[in-house]
């Protein structure tokens, strides 16, 4: 390799590296502003009457970016899924949308968390720990207080 080629190449490589770093930083700072900002409230589990249980809660998104609830995990069951109810039929879904500036309402008779094959039956007054997993936001740990089997906050 001759000296002329080496010298001419150095500034070009330096410029490419600087430009790439600048674009990467610009991309990072722009996406940091548009993040979901999630809060969970009104969580509960009605007292299970079999080896299955439902979980209900509200996820509020005060952020400027939408997110999705993609999975729920719990020590109570190895088979925890998310379901929607349409035309009075329950079906498992891959995720639930959480719109920017909106909320996801998991409620009795509608979308909910389903626990199958409970390892133990929690008693009224106990808490069931779960972890919510999202597409963008970090996982969130939530305690579901176990309420009476007929509990429905929408009717109280």
mmCIF file of C-alpha atoms in Angstrom:
data_model
loop_
_atom_site.group_PDB
_atom_site.id
_atom_site.type_symbol
_atom_site.label_atom_id
_atom_site.label_comp_id
_atom_site.label_asym_id
_atom_site.label_seq_id
_atom_site.Cartn_x
_atom_site.Cartn_y
_atom_site.Cartn_z
ATOM 1 C CA UNK A 1 0.000 0.000 0.000
ATOM 2 C CA UNK A 2 1.426 3.437 -0.830
ATOM 3 C CA UNK A 3 1.434 6.417 1.517
ATOM 4 C CA UNK A 4 -0.891 8.569 -0.578
ATOM 5 C CA UNK A 5 -3.751 6.041 -0.358
ATOM 6 C CA UNK A 6 -3.316 5.605 3.388
ATOM 7 C CA UNK A 7 -3.396 9.340 4.099
ATOM 8 C CA UNK A 8 -6.424 9.947 1.895
ATOM 9 C CA UNK A 9 -8.332 7.085 3.488
ATOM 10 C CA UNK A 10 -7.849 8.152 7.130
ATOM 11 C CA UNK A 11 -9.974 11.332 6.996
ATOM 12 C CA UNK A 12 -12.703 9.491 5.073
ATOM 13 C CA UNK A 13 -12.853 6.656 7.642
ATOM 14 C CA UNK A 14 -12.859 9.189 10.496
ATOM 15 C CA UNK A 15 -15.715 11.099 8.842
ATOM 16 C CA UNK A 16 -17.762 7.915 8.354
ATOM 17 C CA UNK A 17 -17.235 6.901 12.000
ATOM 18 C CA UNK A 18 -18.175 10.373 13.265
ATOM 19 C CA UNK A 19 -21.274 10.492 11.061
ATOM 20 C CA UNK A 20 -22.379 7.005 12.162
ATOM 21 C CA UNK A 21 -21.921 7.883 15.836
ATOM 22 C CA UNK A 22 -23.870 11.104 15.384
ATOM 23 C CA UNK A 23 -26.758 9.308 13.691
ATOM 24 C CA UNK A 24 -26.823 6.628 16.385
ATOM 25 C CA UNK A 25 -26.924 9.241 19.136
ATOM 26 C CA UNK A 26 -29.627 11.226 17.379
ATOM 27 C CA UNK A 27 -31.714 8.085 17.028
ATOM 28 C CA UNK A 28 -31.304 7.220 20.692
ATOM 29 C CA UNK A 29 -32.210 10.654 22.015
ATOM 30 C CA UNK A 30 -35.321 10.879 19.862
ATOM 31 C CA UNK A 31 -36.697 7.509 20.973
ATOM 32 C CA UNK A 32 -36.001 8.210 24.668
ATOM 33 C CA UNK A 33 -38.620 10.968 24.656
ATOM 34 C CA UNK A 34 -41.354 8.760 23.181
ATOM 35 C CA UNK A 35 -41.477 5.973 25.747
ATOM 36 C CA UNK A 36 -44.494 4.389 27.363
ATOM 37 C CA UNK A 37 -45.027 5.459 30.980
ATOM 38 C CA UNK A 38 -47.066 2.712 32.622
ATOM 39 C CA UNK A 39 -48.900 2.565 35.957
ATOM 40 C CA UNK A 40 -50.918 -0.394 37.238
ATOM 41 C CA UNK A 41 -53.973 0.014 39.482
ATOM 42 C CA UNK A 42 -57.188 -1.727 40.577
ATOM 43 C CA UNK A 43 -55.534 -5.174 40.579
ATOM 44 C CA UNK A 44 -57.406 -8.155 42.056
ATOM 45 C CA UNK A 45 -58.103 -11.871 41.757
ATOM 46 C CA UNK A 46 -61.499 -13.298 42.710
ATOM 47 C CA UNK A 47 -61.198 -16.257 45.091
ATOM 48 C CA UNK A 48 -60.601 -19.301 42.854
ATOM 49 C CA UNK A 49 -63.251 -22.024 43.098
ATOM 50 C CA UNK A 50 -61.280 -24.561 41.004
ATOM 51 C CA UNK A 51 -57.720 -25.005 39.723
ATOM 52 C CA UNK A 52 -58.240 -21.971 37.462
ATOM 53 C CA UNK A 53 -58.364 -18.271 38.313
ATOM 54 C CA UNK A 54 -58.760 -14.895 36.656
ATOM 55 C CA UNK A 55 -56.759 -11.742 37.206
ATOM 56 C CA UNK A 56 -57.912 -8.197 36.600
ATOM 57 C CA UNK A 57 -56.222 -4.791 36.605
ATOM 58 C CA UNK A 58 -55.845 -1.495 34.768
ATOM 59 C CA UNK A 59 -52.631 -0.444 32.995
ATOM 60 C CA UNK A 60 -52.560 3.312 32.392
ATOM 61 C CA UNK A 61 -50.078 4.746 29.881
ATOM 62 C CA UNK A 62 -49.224 8.409 30.517
ATOM 63 C CA UNK A 63 -46.400 8.238 27.966
ATOM 64 C CA UNK A 64 -46.233 9.466 24.383
ATOM 65 C CA UNK A 65 -45.663 5.970 22.916
ATOM 66 C CA UNK A 66 -48.007 3.012 22.746
ATOM 67 C CA UNK A 67 -46.989 -0.336 24.205
ATOM 68 C CA UNK A 68 -48.287 -3.895 24.369
ATOM 69 C CA UNK A 69 -48.809 -6.317 27.235
ATOM 70 C CA UNK A 70 -47.210 -9.469 25.820
ATOM 71 C CA UNK A 71 -47.001 -11.910 28.711
ATOM 72 C CA UNK A 72 -47.800 -12.461 32.387
ATOM 73 C CA UNK A 73 -45.810 -14.742 34.683
ATOM 74 C CA UNK A 74 -46.508 -15.944 38.230
ATOM 75 C CA UNK A 75 -45.298 -18.526 40.742
ATOM 76 C CA UNK A 76 -48.957 -19.527 41.203
ATOM 77 C CA UNK A 77 -49.098 -21.244 37.796
ATOM 78 C CA UNK A 78 -46.816 -22.279 34.964
ATOM 79 C CA UNK A 79 -49.714 -21.697 32.536
ATOM 80 C CA UNK A 80 -50.648 -17.992 32.645
ATOM 81 C CA UNK A 81 -52.214 -16.513 29.500
ATOM 82 C CA UNK A 82 -54.022 -13.362 28.443
ATOM 83 C CA UNK A 83 -57.546 -13.642 27.058
ATOM 84 C CA UNK A 84 -60.158 -11.455 25.453
ATOM 85 C CA UNK A 85 -63.887 -12.072 25.448
ATOM 86 C CA UNK A 86 -65.697 -11.419 22.178
ATOM 87 C CA UNK A 87 -69.294 -12.423 21.488
ATOM 88 C CA UNK A 88 -69.323 -14.109 24.909
ATOM 89 C CA UNK A 89 -66.439 -16.395 23.857
ATOM 90 C CA UNK A 90 -63.095 -16.357 25.594
ATOM 91 C CA UNK A 91 -59.969 -16.694 23.455
ATOM 92 C CA UNK A 92 -56.252 -16.444 24.124
ATOM 93 C CA UNK A 93 -54.422 -13.527 22.481
ATOM 94 C CA UNK A 94 -50.706 -12.824 21.900
ATOM 95 C CA UNK A 95 -50.842 -9.263 23.273
ATOM 96 C CA UNK A 96 -53.022 -6.353 24.347
ATOM 97 C CA UNK A 97 -52.491 -2.819 23.040
ATOM 98 C CA UNK A 98 -51.879 -0.032 25.541
ATOM 99 C CA UNK A 99 -52.357 3.224 23.621
ATOM 100 C CA UNK A 100 -50.269 6.324 24.338
ATOM 101 C CA UNK A 101 -52.274 8.482 26.731
ATOM 102 C CA UNK A 102 -54.777 5.646 27.205
ATOM 103 C CA UNK A 103 -55.284 2.499 29.218
ATOM 104 C CA UNK A 104 -55.779 -1.243 29.095
ATOM 105 C CA UNK A 105 -58.687 -2.351 31.291
ATOM 106 C CA UNK A 106 -58.690 -6.032 32.203
ATOM 107 C CA UNK A 107 -62.106 -6.535 33.793
ATOM 108 C CA UNK A 108 -64.675 -9.223 34.587
ATOM 109 C CA UNK A 109 -66.637 -10.176 31.485
ATOM 110 C CA UNK A 110 -63.926 -8.767 29.226
ATOM 111 C CA UNK A 111 -60.206 -9.053 28.658
ATOM 112 C CA UNK A 112 -58.368 -10.730 31.537
ATOM 113 C CA UNK A 113 -55.427 -12.767 32.795
ATOM 114 C CA UNK A 114 -56.083 -16.525 33.007
ATOM 115 C CA UNK A 115 -54.281 -18.820 35.460
ATOM 116 C CA UNK A 116 -54.582 -22.542 34.653
ATOM 117 C CA UNK A 117 -53.440 -25.472 36.795
ATOM 118 C CA UNK A 118 -52.937 -23.536 40.033
ATOM 119 C CA UNK A 119 -50.090 -24.910 42.159
ATOM 120 C CA UNK A 120 -52.100 -23.940 45.264
ATOM 121 C CA UNK A 121 -55.392 -22.179 45.894
ATOM 122 C CA UNK A 122 -54.829 -18.737 47.378
ATOM 123 C CA UNK A 123 -57.140 -17.713 50.222
ATOM 124 C CA UNK A 124 -59.165 -14.527 50.444
ATOM 125 C CA UNK A 125 -56.992 -11.738 51.877
ATOM 126 C CA UNK A 126 -53.747 -13.165 50.449
ATOM 127 C CA UNK A 127 -51.808 -11.571 47.586
ATOM 128 C CA UNK A 128 -50.791 -13.315 44.371
ATOM 129 C CA UNK A 129 -47.580 -11.924 42.851
ATOM 130 C CA UNK A 130 -47.406 -11.554 39.082
ATOM 131 C CA UNK A 131 -45.038 -9.939 36.631
ATOM 132 C CA UNK A 132 -46.337 -8.090 33.572
ATOM 133 C CA UNK A 133 -44.120 -8.166 30.485
ATOM 134 C CA UNK A 134 -44.369 -5.507 27.784
ATOM 135 C CA UNK A 135 -43.067 -4.996 24.271
ATOM 136 C CA UNK A 136 -41.210 -1.765 25.176
ATOM 137 C CA UNK A 137 -41.424 -1.038 28.911
ATOM 138 C CA UNK A 138 -39.540 -2.956 31.578
ATOM 139 C CA UNK A 139 -41.430 -5.732 33.403
ATOM 140 C CA UNK A 140 -43.679 -4.619 36.269
ATOM 141 C CA UNK A 141 -44.301 -6.670 39.423
ATOM 142 C CA UNK A 142 -47.845 -6.468 40.774
ATOM 143 C CA UNK A 143 -49.638 -8.029 43.742
ATOM 144 C CA UNK A 144 -53.211 -9.159 43.102
ATOM 145 C CA UNK A 145 -55.210 -9.090 46.353
ATOM 146 C CA UNK A 146 -57.506 -12.138 46.514
ATOM 147 C CA UNK A 147 -61.101 -10.926 46.955
ATOM 148 C CA UNK A 148 -64.381 -12.803 47.468
ATOM 149 C CA UNK A 149 -65.417 -14.925 44.468
ATOM 150 C CA UNK A 150 -68.182 -12.500 43.438
ATOM 151 C CA UNK A 151 -66.098 -9.319 43.790
ATOM 152 C CA UNK A 152 -66.546 -6.872 40.926
ATOM 153 C CA UNK A 153 -65.376 -3.279 41.522
ATOM 154 C CA UNK A 154 -67.441 -2.029 38.559
ATOM 155 C CA UNK A 155 -70.613 -2.905 40.474
ATOM 156 C CA UNK A 156 -69.580 -1.529 43.893
#
